[in-house]
Amino acid sequence: PSPTLTVLVENNSLCVGNTGTNLVVRNSEVGASYQLYLNDIAVGNVFAGNGGNLNLPTGAITQTGINNFVVKARRGNCDWISLNNTVGISVFSNFSPTIDLSSNRPNNQFCAGEPGVFTANVSNAGNSPTLEWRVNGQIVQGNGNTLTINNLKEGDEISVTVNPNLPCSNSITSP
C-alpha cells in the first residue's frame, strides 16, 4: 500500500466516554488491509481496502488529553507500514457546572418595593461563562454574575442560566 494515502479525522475534539470518531483513509487500496493504532496498540478490527474511503472507528476514548492515533496498512503478510503522521484527538473531561444563587437579604426574604441584589456564584463553568438572568421567566439585563432589581414585587421569581465556555459541559439553571 502507498504510504502517501490521505488520512483524515472526522472530529479531533471529543468528550470522555463519547462514542468516538472515525479516521478516514481516502482512496483505500483494494487488496490492502488497514488497522488503527493508539499508542502502538491495535484498536478495533482490521479493515479491507475497497478502493474508496474507509472509515476506521476509534471507539469510545476514555483517556483525557491528546490521544495519538496512527493508521497502518499492509498487503498479505508483509510488515505494517504507517500511512500518516500521528493524528491527535483531544479528549476532555465532562464538567458539571454549579450555581449558588444568593442575595443581599437573609434567606432571600424581601418586601414588595424593596431593591434586591442577586449574585450567582458559579463553578466548573470555565473562565468566562455567560449568564442569562430571568425575572418571572422573562430575560432581564444583569451585570455579569450580579442582577439588581430596584422595585421587587411580591412573588417575583429570580433565576439564572449559566452557559459554560468549557468543552463537555452543559448549561444549568438555578432553582
PDB file of N, CA and C in Angstrom, residues 113-150:
ATOM      1  N   GLY A 113     -41.470  46.261  46.788  1.00  0.00           N
ATOM      2  CA  GLY A 113     -40.954  47.612  46.631  1.00  0.00           C
ATOM      3  C   GLY A 113     -39.495  47.765  47.015  1.00  0.00           C
ATOM      4  N   GLU A 114     -38.920  46.776  47.700  1.00  0.00           N
ATOM      5  CA  GLU A 114     -37.513  46.862  48.095  1.00  0.00           C
ATOM      6  C   GLU A 114     -36.607  46.550  46.909  1.00  0.00           C
ATOM      7  N   PRO A 115     -35.405  47.130  46.922  1.00  0.00           N
ATOM      8  CA  PRO A 115     -34.419  46.740  45.910  1.00  0.00           C
ATOM      9  C   PRO A 115     -33.784  45.404  46.318  1.00  0.00           C
ATOM     10  N   GLY A 116     -33.337  44.674  45.327  1.00  0.00           N
ATOM     11  CA  GLY A 116     -32.658  43.408  45.594  1.00  0.00           C
ATOM     12  C   GLY A 116     -31.436  43.257  44.718  1.00  0.00           C
ATOM     13  N   VAL A 117     -30.385  42.736  45.315  1.00  0.00           N
ATOM     14  CA  VAL A 117     -29.159  42.441  44.579  1.00  0.00           C
ATOM     15  C   VAL A 117     -28.935  40.937  44.684  1.00  0.00           C
ATOM     16  N   PHE A 118     -28.852  40.287  43.526  1.00  0.00           N
ATOM     17  CA  PHE A 118     -28.692  38.839  43.470  1.00  0.00           C
ATOM     18  C   PHE A 118     -27.342  38.521  42.836  1.00  0.00           C
ATOM     19  N   THR A 119     -26.671  37.535  43.408  1.00  0.00           N
ATOM     20  CA  THR A 119     -25.339  37.157  42.938  1.00  0.00           C
ATOM     21  C   THR A 119     -25.316  35.665  42.642  1.00  0.00           C
ATOM     22  N   ALA A 120     -24.785  35.326  41.484  1.00  0.00           N
ATOM     23  CA  ALA A 120     -24.607  33.925  41.098  1.00  0.00           C
ATOM     24  C   ALA A 120     -23.136  33.570  41.266  1.00  0.00           C
ATOM     25  N   ASN A 121     -22.861  32.678  42.196  1.00  0.00           N
ATOM     26  CA  ASN A 121     -21.507  32.147  42.363  1.00  0.00           C
ATOM     27  C   ASN A 121     -21.440  30.845  41.584  1.00  0.00           C
ATOM     28  N   VAL A 122     -20.621  30.848  40.542  1.00  0.00           N
ATOM     29  CA  VAL A 122     -20.586  29.756  39.578  1.00  0.00           C
ATOM     30  C   VAL A 122     -19.246  29.040  39.674  1.00  0.00           C
ATOM     31  N   SER A 123     -19.285  27.709  39.564  1.00  0.00           N
ATOM     32  CA  SER A 123     -18.036  26.943  39.499  1.00  0.00           C
ATOM     33  C   SER A 123     -18.136  25.887  38.404  1.00  0.00           C
ATOM     34  N   ASN A 124     -16.993  25.423  37.959  1.00  0.00           N
ATOM     35  CA  ASN A 124     -16.889  24.416  36.885  1.00  0.00           C
ATOM     36  C   ASN A 124     -17.567  24.865  35.601  1.00  0.00           C
ATOM     37  N   ALA A 125     -17.437  26.150  35.257  1.00  0.00           N
ATOM     38  CA  ALA A 125     -18.073  26.662  34.044  1.00  0.00           C
ATOM     39  C   ALA A 125     -17.078  27.377  33.126  1.00  0.00           C
ATOM     40  N   GLY A 126     -15.787  27.291  33.427  1.00  0.00           N
ATOM     41  CA  GLY A 126     -14.781  27.943  32.598  1.00  0.00           C
ATOM     42  C   GLY A 126     -14.457  29.338  33.087  1.00  0.00           C
ATOM     43  N   ASN A 127     -13.564  29.998  32.354  1.00  0.00           N
ATOM     44  CA  ASN A 127     -13.087  31.331  32.746  1.00  0.00           C
ATOM     45  C   ASN A 127     -14.072  32.447  32.465  1.00  0.00           C
ATOM     46  N   SER A 128     -14.902  32.274  31.449  1.00  0.00           N
ATOM     47  CA  SER A 128     -15.831  33.351  31.109  1.00  0.00           C
ATOM     48  C   SER A 128     -17.172  32.797  30.631  1.00  0.00           C
ATOM     49  N   PRO A 129     -17.902  32.155  31.530  1.00  0.00           N
ATOM     50  CA  PRO A 129     -19.238  31.683  31.136  1.00  0.00           C
ATOM     51  C   PRO A 129     -20.172  32.865  30.944  1.00  0.00           C
ATOM     52  N   THR A 130     -21.236  32.648  30.192  1.00  0.00           N
ATOM     53  CA  THR A 130     -22.248  33.700  30.059  1.00  0.00           C
ATOM     54  C   THR A 130     -23.416  33.365  30.977  1.00  0.00           C
ATOM     55  N   LEU A 131     -24.009  34.409  31.547  1.00  0.00           N
ATOM     56  CA  LEU A 131     -25.146  34.246  32.442  1.00  0.00           C
ATOM     57  C   LEU A 131     -26.360  34.929  31.838  1.00  0.00           C
ATOM     58  N   GLU A 132     -27.487  34.264  31.939  1.00  0.00           N
ATOM     59  CA  GLU A 132     -28.748  34.813  31.441  1.00  0.00           C
ATOM     60  C   GLU A 132     -29.711  34.883  32.628  1.00  0.00           C
ATOM     61  N   TRP A 133     -30.009  36.099  33.053  1.00  0.00           N
ATOM     62  CA  TRP A 133     -30.883  36.327  34.206  1.00  0.00           C
ATOM     63  C   TRP A 133     -32.332  36.375  33.764  1.00  0.00           C
ATOM     64  N   ARG A 134     -33.221  35.904  34.642  1.00  0.00           N
ATOM     65  CA  ARG A 134     -34.659  35.941  34.372  1.00  0.00           C
ATOM     66  C   ARG A 134     -35.406  36.375  35.628  1.00  0.00           C
ATOM     67  N   VAL A 135     -36.443  37.165  35.410  1.00  0.00           N
ATOM     68  CA  VAL A 135     -37.389  37.525  36.470  1.00  0.00           C
ATOM     69  C   VAL A 135     -38.750  37.050  35.987  1.00  0.00           C
ATOM     70  N   ASN A 136     -39.342  36.153  36.762  1.00  0.00           N
ATOM     71  CA  ASN A 136     -40.638  35.565  36.414  1.00  0.00           C
ATOM     72  C   ASN A 136     -40.615  34.963  35.003  1.00  0.00           C
ATOM     73  N   GLY A 137     -39.478  34.349  34.658  1.00  0.00           N
ATOM     74  CA  GLY A 137     -39.344  33.674  33.373  1.00  0.00           C
ATOM     75  C   GLY A 137     -38.957  34.563  32.211  1.00  0.00           C
ATOM     76  N   GLN A 138     -38.913  35.878  32.414  1.00  0.00           N
ATOM     77  CA  GLN A 138     -38.565  36.819  31.342  1.00  0.00           C
ATOM     78  C   GLN A 138     -37.094  37.226  31.463  1.00  0.00           C
ATOM     79  N   ILE A 139     -36.393  37.209  30.347  1.00  0.00           N
ATOM     80  CA  ILE A 139     -34.977  37.585  30.349  1.00  0.00           C
ATOM     81  C   ILE A 139     -34.841  39.063  30.701  1.00  0.00           C
ATOM     82  N   VAL A 140     -33.902  39.356  31.616  1.00  0.00           N
ATOM     83  CA  VAL A 140     -33.600  40.731  32.010  1.00  0.00           C
ATOM     84  C   VAL A 140     -32.093  40.931  31.936  1.00  0.00           C
ATOM     85  N   GLN A 141     -31.670  42.182  31.890  1.00  0.00           N
ATOM     86  CA  GLN A 141     -30.252  42.509  31.781  1.00  0.00           C
ATOM     87  C   GLN A 141     -29.600  42.480  33.162  1.00  0.00           C
ATOM     88  N   GLY A 142     -28.608  41.616  33.312  1.00  0.00           N
ATOM     89  CA  GLY A 142     -27.808  41.591  34.530  1.00  0.00           C
ATOM     90  C   GLY A 142     -26.449  42.192  34.241  1.00  0.00           C
ATOM     91  N   ASN A 143     -25.605  42.217  35.236  1.00  0.00           N
ATOM     92  CA  ASN A 143     -24.241  42.717  35.083  1.00  0.00           C
ATOM     93  C   ASN A 143     -23.303  41.577  35.455  1.00  0.00           C
ATOM     94  N   GLY A 144     -23.042  40.679  34.490  1.00  0.00           N
ATOM     95  CA  GLY A 144     -22.205  39.520  34.773  1.00  0.00           C
ATOM     96  C   GLY A 144     -22.883  38.600  35.761  1.00  0.00           C
ATOM     97  N   ASN A 145     -22.226  38.380  36.898  1.00  0.00           N
ATOM     98  CA  ASN A 145     -22.794  37.458  37.876  1.00  0.00           C
ATOM     99  C   ASN A 145     -23.711  38.152  38.885  1.00  0.00           C
ATOM    100  N   THR A 146     -24.095  39.405  38.607  1.00  0.00           N
ATOM    101  CA  THR A 146     -24.947  40.172  39.523  1.00  0.00           C
ATOM    102  C   THR A 146     -26.171  40.722  38.793  1.00  0.00           C
ATOM    103  N   LEU A 147     -27.304  40.683  39.499  1.00  0.00           N
ATOM    104  CA  LEU A 147     -28.548  41.265  38.991  1.00  0.00           C
ATOM    105  C   LEU A 147     -29.090  42.188  40.081  1.00  0.00           C
ATOM    106  N   THR A 148     -29.391  43.427  39.696  1.00  0.00           N
ATOM    107  CA  THR A 148     -30.003  44.384  40.630  1.00  0.00           C
ATOM    108  C   THR A 148     -31.404  44.707  40.140  1.00  0.00           C
ATOM    109  N   ILE A 149     -32.362  44.563  41.044  1.00  0.00           N
ATOM    110  CA  ILE A 149     -33.752  44.906  40.743  1.00  0.00           C
ATOM    111  C   ILE A 149     -34.152  45.989  41.731  1.00  0.00           C
ATOM    112  N   ASN A 150     -34.568  47.143  41.219  1.00  0.00           N
ATOM    113  CA  ASN A 150     -34.850  48.289  42.088  1.00  0.00           C
ATOM    114  C   ASN A 150     -36.203  48.212  42.777  1.00  0.00           C
TER     115      ASN A 150
END
